[in-house]
Amino acid sequence: MALEINATDEQIKKWLDYLGLLKRWNKVYNLTSVDEPEAMLTTHLLDSLSIAAFVIGKHIADVGSGGGLPGMPLAILFPEKKFTLLDAVAKKARFQRQAITELKLKNVEPTHARVEQFKPDRPFDQIISRAFSSLADFVSLTQPMLAAEGAWLAMKGRIPEQELAALGKKFEYTVHSLTVPGLDAERHLVQITRKP
């Protein structure tokens, strides 16, 4: 699916400011191995936004969020949706908190916790992961957090055939091919739901 985003000048500025914060804090906190500006634009920002058409819930979790990817760019794009960024590493949650403050984002909540110990106030409509774990672990660890009619969105490179086979019969999935401008690599989104 091609990347089609309608963004305001303010959103574009916030995305660029976010990448600037990520680069600056990366020197101390080691948030990402990709820190060249052009590569960050493609690998972090555009890759995160490549799933925008599939983000339809109102209450969304980004697990293993790290430096806030993909949750922070998506929160800037969708100010009407609430995003919870979840990471077990304290310094990453600190960075997220600082970025949220500096970017004046009202719809993002950083949370420092292990996924298996996190108890949300209410179930999420969608749970996203970008570089978290295998599909089976992702679903197993987050299943208590997902609404009955909710969906998991797992960002992957190549189609993870073995991981899909390991999901079992309780789940249905659809694999979507993603197009990330400037990225010469396969990208896919695995959308998973519980079978009725």
mmCIF file with all atom_site columns, C-alpha atoms in Angstrom:
data_model
loop_
_atom_site.group_PDB
_atom_site.id
_atom_site.type_symbol
_atom_site.label_atom_id
_atom_site.label_alt_id
_atom_site.label_comp_id
_atom_site.label_asym_id
_atom_site.label_entity_id
_atom_site.label_seq_id
_atom_site.pdbx_PDB_ins_code
_atom_site.Cartn_x
_atom_site.Cartn_y
_atom_site.Cartn_z
_atom_site.occupancy
_atom_site.B_iso_or_equiv
_atom_site.pdbx_formal_charge
_atom_site.auth_seq_id
_atom_site.auth_comp_id
_atom_site.auth_asym_id
_atom_site.auth_atom_id
_atom_site.pdbx_PDB_model_num
ATOM 1   C CA . MET A 1 1   ? 0.000   0.000   0.000  1.00 0.00 ? 1   MET A CA 1
ATOM 2   C CA . ALA A 1 2   ? 1.377   3.396   -0.995 1.00 0.00 ? 2   ALA A CA 1
ATOM 3   C CA . LEU A 1 3   ? 1.965   6.019   1.659  1.00 0.00 ? 3   LEU A CA 1
ATOM 4   C CA . GLU A 1 4   ? -0.689  8.727   1.393  1.00 0.00 ? 4   GLU A CA 1
ATOM 5   C CA . ILE A 1 5   ? -0.694  11.224  4.242  1.00 0.00 ? 5   ILE A CA 1
ATOM 6   C CA . ASN A 1 6   ? -2.491  14.555  4.462  1.00 0.00 ? 6   ASN A CA 1
ATOM 7   C CA . ALA A 1 7   ? -0.556  16.567  7.008  1.00 0.00 ? 7   ALA A CA 1
ATOM 8   C CA . THR A 1 8   ? -0.617  20.159  8.160  1.00 0.00 ? 8   THR A CA 1
ATOM 9   C CA . ASP A 1 9   ? 2.474   22.360  8.359  1.00 0.00 ? 9   ASP A CA 1
ATOM 10  C CA . GLU A 1 10  ? 2.252   22.085  12.145 1.00 0.00 ? 10  GLU A CA 1
ATOM 11  C CA . GLN A 1 11  ? 2.307   18.280  11.995 1.00 0.00 ? 11  GLN A CA 1
ATOM 12  C CA . ILE A 1 12  ? 5.287   18.294  9.632  1.00 0.00 ? 12  ILE A CA 1
ATOM 13  C CA . LYS A 1 13  ? 7.131   20.648  11.993 1.00 0.00 ? 13  LYS A CA 1
ATOM 14  C CA . LYS A 1 14  ? 6.365   18.375  14.970 1.00 0.00 ? 14  LYS A CA 1
ATOM 15  C CA . TRP A 1 15  ? 7.629   15.310  13.092 1.00 0.00 ? 15  TRP A CA 1
ATOM 16  C CA . LEU A 1 16  ? 10.885  17.085  12.238 1.00 0.00 ? 16  LEU A CA 1
ATOM 17  C CA . ASP A 1 17  ? 11.224  18.403  15.794 1.00 0.00 ? 17  ASP A CA 1
ATOM 18  C CA . TYR A 1 18  ? 10.644  14.862  17.085 1.00 0.00 ? 18  TYR A CA 1
ATOM 19  C CA . LEU A 1 19  ? 13.419  13.502  14.847 1.00 0.00 ? 19  LEU A CA 1
ATOM 20  C CA . GLY A 1 20  ? 15.685  16.291  16.108 1.00 0.00 ? 20  GLY A CA 1
ATOM 21  C CA . LEU A 1 21  ? 14.953  15.318  19.717 1.00 0.00 ? 21  LEU A CA 1
ATOM 22  C CA . LEU A 1 22  ? 15.535  11.653  18.910 1.00 0.00 ? 22  LEU A CA 1
ATOM 23  C CA . LYS A 1 23  ? 18.915  12.461  17.357 1.00 0.00 ? 23  LYS A CA 1
ATOM 24  C CA . ARG A 1 24  ? 19.954  14.721  20.241 1.00 0.00 ? 24  ARG A CA 1
ATOM 25  C CA . TRP A 1 25  ? 18.923  12.300  23.012 1.00 0.00 ? 25  TRP A CA 1
ATOM 26  C CA . ASN A 1 26  ? 20.359  9.342   21.116 1.00 0.00 ? 26  ASN A CA 1
ATOM 27  C CA . LYS A 1 27  ? 23.882  10.558  21.876 1.00 0.00 ? 27  LYS A CA 1
ATOM 28  C CA . VAL A 1 28  ? 23.334  9.916   25.586 1.00 0.00 ? 28  VAL A CA 1
ATOM 29  C CA . TYR A 1 29  ? 20.516  7.360   25.710 1.00 0.00 ? 29  TYR A CA 1
ATOM 30  C CA . ASN A 1 30  ? 21.364  5.144   22.711 1.00 0.00 ? 30  ASN A CA 1
ATOM 31  C CA . LEU A 1 31  ? 17.745  5.069   21.508 1.00 0.00 ? 31  LEU A CA 1
ATOM 32  C CA . THR A 1 32  ? 18.414  3.990   17.919 1.00 0.00 ? 32  THR A CA 1
ATOM 33  C CA . SER A 1 33  ? 21.227  2.745   15.697 1.00 0.00 ? 33  SER A CA 1
ATOM 34  C CA . VAL A 1 34  ? 19.956  4.936   12.838 1.00 0.00 ? 34  VAL A CA 1
ATOM 35  C CA . ASP A 1 35  ? 20.826  8.574   13.499 1.00 0.00 ? 35  ASP A CA 1
ATOM 36  C CA . GLU A 1 36  ? 21.697  10.151  10.143 1.00 0.00 ? 36  GLU A CA 1
ATOM 37  C CA . PRO A 1 37  ? 18.956  12.715  9.350  1.00 0.00 ? 37  PRO A CA 1
ATOM 38  C CA . GLU A 1 38  ? 17.963  11.348  5.918  1.00 0.00 ? 38  GLU A CA 1
ATOM 39  C CA . ALA A 1 39  ? 17.986  7.748   7.151  1.00 0.00 ? 39  ALA A CA 1
ATOM 40  C CA . MET A 1 40  ? 15.954  8.755   10.226 1.00 0.00 ? 40  MET A CA 1
ATOM 41  C CA . LEU A 1 41  ? 13.344  10.380  7.997  1.00 0.00 ? 41  LEU A CA 1
ATOM 42  C CA . THR A 1 42  ? 12.878  7.164   6.015  1.00 0.00 ? 42  THR A CA 1
ATOM 43  C CA . THR A 1 43  ? 13.596  4.437   8.563  1.00 0.00 ? 43  THR A CA 1
ATOM 44  C CA . HIS A 1 44  ? 11.832  6.031   11.513 1.00 0.00 ? 44  HIS A CA 1
ATOM 45  C CA . LEU A 1 45  ? 9.270   8.595   10.394 1.00 0.00 ? 45  LEU A CA 1
ATOM 46  C CA . LEU A 1 46  ? 8.038   7.325   7.022  1.00 0.00 ? 46  LEU A CA 1
ATOM 47  C CA . ASP A 1 47  ? 8.187   3.698   8.144  1.00 0.00 ? 47  ASP A CA 1
ATOM 48  C CA . SER A 1 48  ? 6.057   4.546   11.201 1.00 0.00 ? 48  SER A CA 1
ATOM 49  C CA . LEU A 1 49  ? 3.551   6.458   9.079  1.00 0.00 ? 49  LEU A CA 1
ATOM 50  C CA . SER A 1 50  ? 3.316   3.642   6.509  1.00 0.00 ? 50  SER A CA 1
ATOM 51  C CA . ILE A 1 51  ? 0.664   1.923   8.672  1.00 0.00 ? 51  ILE A CA 1
ATOM 52  C CA . ALA A 1 52  ? -1.511  5.034   9.106  1.00 0.00 ? 52  ALA A CA 1
ATOM 53  C CA . ALA A 1 53  ? -4.360  3.699   6.949  1.00 0.00 ? 53  ALA A CA 1
ATOM 54  C CA . PHE A 1 54  ? -4.728  0.722   9.317  1.00 0.00 ? 54  PHE A CA 1
ATOM 55  C CA . VAL A 1 55  ? -4.821  2.732   12.552 1.00 0.00 ? 55  VAL A CA 1
ATOM 56  C CA . ILE A 1 56  ? -8.575  2.945   13.040 1.00 0.00 ? 56  ILE A CA 1
ATOM 57  C CA . GLY A 1 57  ? -8.982  2.531   16.801 1.00 0.00 ? 57  GLY A CA 1
ATOM 58  C CA . LYS A 1 58  ? -9.392  5.393   19.253 1.00 0.00 ? 58  LYS A CA 1
ATOM 59  C CA . HIS A 1 59  ? -7.349  3.891   22.117 1.00 0.00 ? 59  HIS A CA 1
ATOM 60  C CA . ILE A 1 60  ? -4.041  2.458   20.904 1.00 0.00 ? 60  ILE A CA 1
ATOM 61  C CA . ALA A 1 61  ? -0.986  0.915   22.554 1.00 0.00 ? 61  ALA A CA 1
ATOM 62  C CA . ASP A 1 62  ? 2.508   0.845   21.071 1.00 0.00 ? 62  ASP A CA 1
ATOM 63  C CA . VAL A 1 63  ? 4.408   -1.933  22.865 1.00 0.00 ? 63  VAL A CA 1
ATOM 64  C CA . GLY A 1 64  ? 8.192   -2.024  22.918 1.00 0.00 ? 64  GLY A CA 1
ATOM 65  C CA . SER A 1 65  ? 7.970   1.575   21.772 1.00 0.00 ? 65  SER A CA 1
ATOM 66  C CA . GLY A 1 66  ? 11.631  2.409   22.423 1.00 0.00 ? 66  GLY A CA 1
ATOM 67  C CA . GLY A 1 67  ? 12.179  5.971   21.298 1.00 0.00 ? 67  GLY A CA 1
ATOM 68  C CA . GLY A 1 68  ? 8.461   6.293   20.541 1.00 0.00 ? 68  GLY A CA 1
ATOM 69  C CA . LEU A 1 69  ? 8.241   4.475   17.231 1.00 0.00 ? 69  LEU A CA 1
ATOM 70  C CA . PRO A 1 70  ? 5.749   4.141   15.629 1.00 0.00 ? 70  PRO A CA 1
ATOM 71  C CA . GLY A 1 71  ? 3.465   5.617   18.320 1.00 0.00 ? 71  GLY A CA 1
ATOM 72  C CA . MET A 1 72  ? 4.816   9.167   18.488 1.00 0.00 ? 72  MET A CA 1
ATOM 73  C CA . PRO A 1 73  ? 4.640   9.930   14.724 1.00 0.00 ? 73  PRO A CA 1
ATOM 74  C CA . LEU A 1 74  ? 1.170   8.353   14.580 1.00 0.00 ? 74  LEU A CA 1
ATOM 75  C CA . ALA A 1 75  ? 0.013   10.409  17.588 1.00 0.00 ? 75  ALA A CA 1
ATOM 76  C CA . ILE A 1 76  ? 1.110   13.578  15.789 1.00 0.00 ? 76  ILE A CA 1
ATOM 77  C CA . LEU A 1 77  ? -0.867  12.490  12.712 1.00 0.00 ? 77  LEU A CA 1
ATOM 78  C CA . PHE A 1 78  ? -3.966  11.491  14.719 1.00 0.00 ? 78  PHE A CA 1
ATOM 79  C CA . PRO A 1 79  ? -4.479  14.037  17.541 1.00 0.00 ? 79  PRO A CA 1
ATOM 80  C CA . GLU A 1 80  ? -8.018  12.696  18.113 1.00 0.00 ? 80  GLU A CA 1
ATOM 81  C CA . LYS A 1 81  ? -6.705  9.229   19.096 1.00 0.00 ? 81  LYS A CA 1
ATOM 82  C CA . LYS A 1 82  ? -5.114  8.306   22.441 1.00 0.00 ? 82  LYS A CA 1
ATOM 83  C CA . PHE A 1 83  ? -1.755  6.517   22.336 1.00 0.00 ? 83  PHE A CA 1
ATOM 84  C CA . THR A 1 84  ? -0.052  4.680   25.186 1.00 0.00 ? 84  THR A CA 1
ATOM 85  C CA . LEU A 1 85  ? 3.663   4.072   24.587 1.00 0.00 ? 85  LEU A CA 1
ATOM 86  C CA . LEU A 1 86  ? 4.913   1.098   26.577 1.00 0.00 ? 86  LEU A CA 1
ATOM 87  C CA . ASP A 1 87  ? 8.574   0.241   27.146 1.00 0.00 ? 87  ASP A CA 1
ATOM 88  C CA . ALA A 1 88  ? 10.429  -1.688  29.847 1.00 0.00 ? 88  ALA A CA 1
ATOM 89  C CA . VAL A 1 89  ? 13.543  0.510   29.628 1.00 0.00 ? 89  VAL A CA 1
ATOM 90  C CA . ALA A 1 90  ? 13.377  3.543   31.935 1.00 0.00 ? 90  ALA A CA 1
ATOM 91  C CA . LYS A 1 91  ? 15.611  5.824   29.845 1.00 0.00 ? 91  LYS A CA 1
ATOM 92  C CA . LYS A 1 92  ? 13.404  5.276   26.794 1.00 0.00 ? 92  LYS A CA 1
ATOM 93  C CA . ALA A 1 93  ? 10.286  6.189   28.775 1.00 0.00 ? 93  ALA A CA 1
ATOM 94  C CA . ARG A 1 94  ? 12.123  9.299   30.056 1.00 0.00 ? 94  ARG A CA 1
ATOM 95  C CA . PHE A 1 95  ? 12.900  10.331  26.486 1.00 0.00 ? 95  PHE A CA 1
ATOM 96  C CA . GLN A 1 96  ? 9.273   9.766   25.482 1.00 0.00 ? 96  GLN A CA 1
ATOM 97  C CA . ARG A 1 97  ? 8.075   11.915  28.385 1.00 0.00 ? 97  ARG A CA 1
ATOM 98  C CA . GLN A 1 98  ? 10.470  14.726  27.427 1.00 0.00 ? 98  GLN A CA 1
ATOM 99  C CA . ALA A 1 99  ? 9.478   14.576  23.745 1.00 0.00 ? 99  ALA A CA 1
ATOM 100 C CA . ILE A 1 100 ? 5.777   14.676  24.652 1.00 0.00 ? 100 ILE A CA 1
ATOM 101 C CA . THR A 1 101 ? 6.397   17.766  26.800 1.00 0.00 ? 101 THR A CA 1
ATOM 102 C CA . GLU A 1 102 ? 8.506   19.578  24.202 1.00 0.00 ? 102 GLU A CA 1
ATOM 103 C CA . LEU A 1 103 ? 6.127   18.743  21.340 1.00 0.00 ? 103 LEU A CA 1
ATOM 104 C CA . LYS A 1 104 ? 3.085   19.630  23.486 1.00 0.00 ? 104 LYS A CA 1
ATOM 105 C CA . LEU A 1 105 ? 1.302   16.367  22.667 1.00 0.00 ? 105 LEU A CA 1
ATOM 106 C CA . LYS A 1 106 ? -1.897  15.892  24.658 1.00 0.00 ? 106 LYS A CA 1
ATOM 107 C CA . ASN A 1 107 ? -2.829  12.452  23.306 1.00 0.00 ? 107 ASN A CA 1
ATOM 108 C CA . VAL A 1 108 ? 0.237   10.406  24.288 1.00 0.00 ? 108 VAL A CA 1
ATOM 109 C CA . GLU A 1 109 ? 1.004   8.681   27.567 1.00 0.00 ? 109 GLU A CA 1
ATOM 110 C CA . PRO A 1 110 ? 4.450   7.150   28.103 1.00 0.00 ? 110 PRO A CA 1
ATOM 111 C CA . THR A 1 111 ? 4.523   4.124   30.393 1.00 0.00 ? 111 THR A CA 1
ATOM 112 C CA . HIS A 1 112 ? 7.598   2.489   31.876 1.00 0.00 ? 112 HIS A CA 1
ATOM 113 C CA . ALA A 1 113 ? 6.552   -1.129  32.467 1.00 0.00 ? 113 ALA A CA 1
ATOM 114 C CA . ARG A 1 114 ? 7.038   -4.658  31.238 1.00 0.00 ? 114 ARG A CA 1
ATOM 115 C CA . VAL A 1 115 ? 4.220   -5.703  28.924 1.00 0.00 ? 115 VAL A CA 1
ATOM 116 C CA . GLU A 1 116 ? 3.286   -8.757  30.980 1.00 0.00 ? 116 GLU A CA 1
ATOM 117 C CA . GLN A 1 117 ? 2.923   -6.616  34.134 1.00 0.00 ? 117 GLN A CA 1
ATOM 118 C CA . PHE A 1 118 ? 1.029   -3.696  32.601 1.00 0.00 ? 118 PHE A CA 1
ATOM 119 C CA . LYS A 1 119 ? -2.664  -3.391  33.502 1.00 0.00 ? 119 LYS A CA 1
ATOM 120 C CA . PRO A 1 120 ? -4.403  -0.684  31.456 1.00 0.00 ? 120 PRO A CA 1
ATOM 121 C CA . ASP A 1 121 ? -7.444  1.169   32.818 1.00 0.00 ? 121 ASP A CA 1
ATOM 122 C CA . ARG A 1 122 ? -9.401  -0.065  29.813 1.00 0.00 ? 122 ARG A CA 1
ATOM 123 C CA . PRO A 1 123 ? -8.665  -2.430  26.918 1.00 0.00 ? 123 PRO A CA 1
ATOM 124 C CA . PHE A 1 124 ? -7.044  -1.075  23.777 1.00 0.00 ? 124 PHE A CA 1
ATOM 125 C CA . ASP A 1 125 ? -8.754  -1.017  20.375 1.00 0.00 ? 125 ASP A CA 1
ATOM 126 C CA . GLN A 1 126 ? -5.443  -1.772  18.686 1.00 0.00 ? 126 GLN A CA 1
ATOM 127 C CA . ILE A 1 127 ? -1.989  -2.797  19.854 1.00 0.00 ? 127 ILE A CA 1
ATOM 128 C CA . ILE A 1 128 ? 0.978   -2.007  17.612 1.00 0.00 ? 128 ILE A CA 1
ATOM 129 C CA . SER A 1 129 ? 4.512   -3.395  17.605 1.00 0.00 ? 129 SER A CA 1
ATOM 130 C CA . ARG A 1 130 ? 7.400   -2.466  15.358 1.00 0.00 ? 130 ARG A CA 1
ATOM 131 C CA . ALA A 1 131 ? 10.385  -4.439  16.614 1.00 0.00 ? 131 ALA A CA 1
ATOM 132 C CA . PHE A 1 132 ? 9.017   -6.145  19.690 1.00 0.00 ? 132 PHE A CA 1
ATOM 133 C CA . SER A 1 133 ? 9.025   -9.943  19.410 1.00 0.00 ? 133 SER A CA 1
ATOM 134 C CA . SER A 1 134 ? 7.693   -12.907 17.495 1.00 0.00 ? 134 SER A CA 1
ATOM 135 C CA . LEU A 1 135 ? 4.025   -12.719 16.531 1.00 0.00 ? 135 LEU A CA 1
ATOM 136 C CA . ALA A 1 136 ? 3.090   -15.509 18.963 1.00 0.00 ? 136 ALA A CA 1
ATOM 137 C CA . ASP A 1 137 ? 4.831   -13.749 21.876 1.00 0.00 ? 137 ASP A CA 1
ATOM 138 C CA . PHE A 1 138 ? 3.376   -10.381 20.876 1.00 0.00 ? 138 PHE A CA 1
ATOM 139 C CA . VAL A 1 139 ? -0.173  -11.765 20.871 1.00 0.00 ? 139 VAL A CA 1
ATOM 140 C CA . SER A 1 140 ? 0.289   -13.906 23.982 1.00 0.00 ? 140 SER A CA 1
ATOM 141 C CA . LEU A 1 141 ? 1.800   -11.131 26.116 1.00 0.00 ? 141 LEU A CA 1
ATOM 142 C CA . THR A 1 142 ? -0.687  -8.456  25.081 1.00 0.00 ? 142 THR A CA 1
ATOM 143 C CA . GLN A 1 143 ? -3.893  -10.475 24.746 1.00 0.00 ? 143 GLN A CA 1
ATOM 144 C CA . PRO A 1 144 ? -5.264  -9.375  28.164 1.00 0.00 ? 144 PRO A CA 1
ATOM 145 C CA . MET A 1 145 ? -4.839  -5.721  27.098 1.00 0.00 ? 145 MET A CA 1
ATOM 146 C CA . LEU A 1 146 ? -6.807  -5.957  23.824 1.00 0.00 ? 146 LEU A CA 1
ATOM 147 C CA . ALA A 1 147 ? -10.545 -5.319  23.499 1.00 0.00 ? 147 ALA A CA 1
ATOM 148 C CA . ALA A 1 148 ? -12.611 -8.315  22.357 1.00 0.00 ? 148 ALA A CA 1
ATOM 149 C CA . GLU A 1 149 ? -13.097 -6.843  18.872 1.00 0.00 ? 149 GLU A CA 1
ATOM 150 C CA . GLY A 1 150 ? -9.621  -5.305  18.783 1.00 0.00 ? 150 GLY A CA 1
ATOM 151 C CA . ALA A 1 151 ? -6.693  -5.970  16.460 1.00 0.00 ? 151 ALA A CA 1
ATOM 152 C CA . TRP A 1 152 ? -2.956  -6.391  16.714 1.00 0.00 ? 152 TRP A CA 1
ATOM 153 C CA . LEU A 1 153 ? -0.806  -4.569  14.147 1.00 0.00 ? 153 LEU A CA 1
ATOM 154 C CA . ALA A 1 154 ? 2.691   -6.058  13.842 1.00 0.00 ? 154 ALA A CA 1
ATOM 155 C CA . MET A 1 155 ? 5.196   -4.286  11.616 1.00 0.00 ? 155 MET A CA 1
ATOM 156 C CA . LYS A 1 156 ? 7.616   -6.695  9.953  1.00 0.00 ? 156 LYS A CA 1
ATOM 157 C CA . GLY A 1 157 ? 10.205  -6.762  7.192  1.00 0.00 ? 157 GLY A CA 1
ATOM 158 C CA . ARG A 1 158 ? 9.711   -9.882  5.109  1.00 0.00 ? 158 ARG A CA 1
ATOM 159 C CA . ILE A 1 159 ? 6.544   -11.920 5.513  1.00 0.00 ? 159 ILE A CA 1
ATOM 160 C CA . PRO A 1 160 ? 7.224   -13.971 8.668  1.00 0.00 ? 160 PRO A CA 1
ATOM 161 C CA . GLU A 1 161 ? 5.885   -17.327 7.415  1.00 0.00 ? 161 GLU A CA 1
ATOM 162 C CA . GLN A 1 162 ? 7.094   -19.369 10.412 1.00 0.00 ? 162 GLN A CA 1
ATOM 163 C CA . GLU A 1 163 ? 5.762   -16.810 12.884 1.00 0.00 ? 163 GLU A CA 1
ATOM 164 C CA . LEU A 1 164 ? 2.380   -16.828 11.141 1.00 0.00 ? 164 LEU A CA 1
ATOM 165 C CA . ALA A 1 165 ? 2.240   -20.625 11.315 1.00 0.00 ? 165 ALA A CA 1
ATOM 166 C CA . ALA A 1 166 ? 3.023   -20.479 15.050 1.00 0.00 ? 166 ALA A CA 1
ATOM 167 C CA . LEU A 1 167 ? 0.015   -18.228 15.781 1.00 0.00 ? 167 LEU A CA 1
ATOM 168 C CA . GLY A 1 168 ? -2.344  -21.169 16.017 1.00 0.00 ? 168 GLY A CA 1
ATOM 169 C CA . LYS A 1 169 ? -5.992  -21.614 15.115 1.00 0.00 ? 169 LYS A CA 1
ATOM 170 C CA . LYS A 1 170 ? -7.508  -19.073 17.519 1.00 0.00 ? 170 LYS A CA 1
ATOM 171 C CA . PHE A 1 171 ? -6.452  -16.131 15.362 1.00 0.00 ? 171 PHE A CA 1
ATOM 172 C CA . GLU A 1 172 ? -7.067  -14.757 11.890 1.00 0.00 ? 172 GLU A CA 1
ATOM 173 C CA . TYR A 1 173 ? -4.548  -12.594 10.099 1.00 0.00 ? 173 TYR A CA 1
ATOM 174 C CA . THR A 1 174 ? -4.076  -10.525 6.978  1.00 0.00 ? 174 THR A CA 1
ATOM 175 C CA . VAL A 1 175 ? -0.673  -9.506  5.647  1.00 0.00 ? 175 VAL A CA 1
ATOM 176 C CA . HIS A 1 176 ? -0.452  -6.096  3.974  1.00 0.00 ? 176 HIS A CA 1
ATOM 177 C CA . SER A 1 177 ? 2.503   -5.031  1.840  1.00 0.00 ? 177 SER A CA 1
ATOM 178 C CA . LEU A 1 178 ? 3.735   -1.549  2.774  1.00 0.00 ? 178 LEU A CA 1
ATOM 179 C CA . THR A 1 179 ? 5.543   1.025   0.669  1.00 0.00 ? 179 THR A CA 1
ATOM 180 C CA . VAL A 1 180 ? 7.984   3.293   2.471  1.00 0.00 ? 180 VAL A CA 1
ATOM 181 C CA . PRO A 1 181 ? 9.371   6.065   0.232  1.00 0.00 ? 181 PRO A CA 1
ATOM 182 C CA . GLY A 1 182 ? 13.167  5.896   0.084  1.00 0.00 ? 182 GLY A CA 1
ATOM 183 C CA . LEU A 1 183 ? 13.392  2.504   1.798  1.00 0.00 ? 183 LEU A CA 1
ATOM 184 C CA . ASP A 1 184 ? 14.761  -0.275  -0.386 1.00 0.00 ? 184 ASP A CA 1
ATOM 185 C CA . ALA A 1 185 ? 13.548  -3.137  1.783  1.00 0.00 ? 185 ALA A CA 1
ATOM 186 C CA . GLU A 1 186 ? 10.473  -5.266  2.191  1.00 0.00 ? 186 GLU A CA 1
ATOM 187 C CA . ARG A 1 187 ? 7.974   -3.997  4.748  1.00 0.00 ? 187 ARG A CA 1
ATOM 188 C CA . HIS A 1 188 ? 4.762   -5.708  5.790  1.00 0.00 ? 188 HIS A CA 1
ATOM 189 C CA . LEU A 1 189 ? 2.029   -5.219  8.323  1.00 0.00 ? 189 LEU A CA 1
ATOM 190 C CA . VAL A 1 190 ? 0.451   -8.281  9.902  1.00 0.00 ? 190 VAL A CA 1
ATOM 191 C CA . GLN A 1 191 ? -3.068  -7.489  11.115 1.00 0.00 ? 191 GLN A CA 1
ATOM 192 C CA . ILE A 1 192 ? -4.260  -10.102 13.623 1.00 0.00 ? 192 ILE A CA 1
ATOM 193 C CA . THR A 1 193 ? -7.687  -10.596 15.198 1.00 0.00 ? 193 THR A CA 1
ATOM 194 C CA . ARG A 1 194 ? -9.277  -13.251 17.361 1.00 0.00 ? 194 ARG A CA 1
ATOM 195 C CA . LYS A 1 195 ? -11.466 -15.724 15.503 1.00 0.00 ? 195 LYS A CA 1
ATOM 196 C CA . PRO A 1 196 ? -15.173 -15.205 16.273 1.00 0.00 ? 196 PRO A CA 1
#
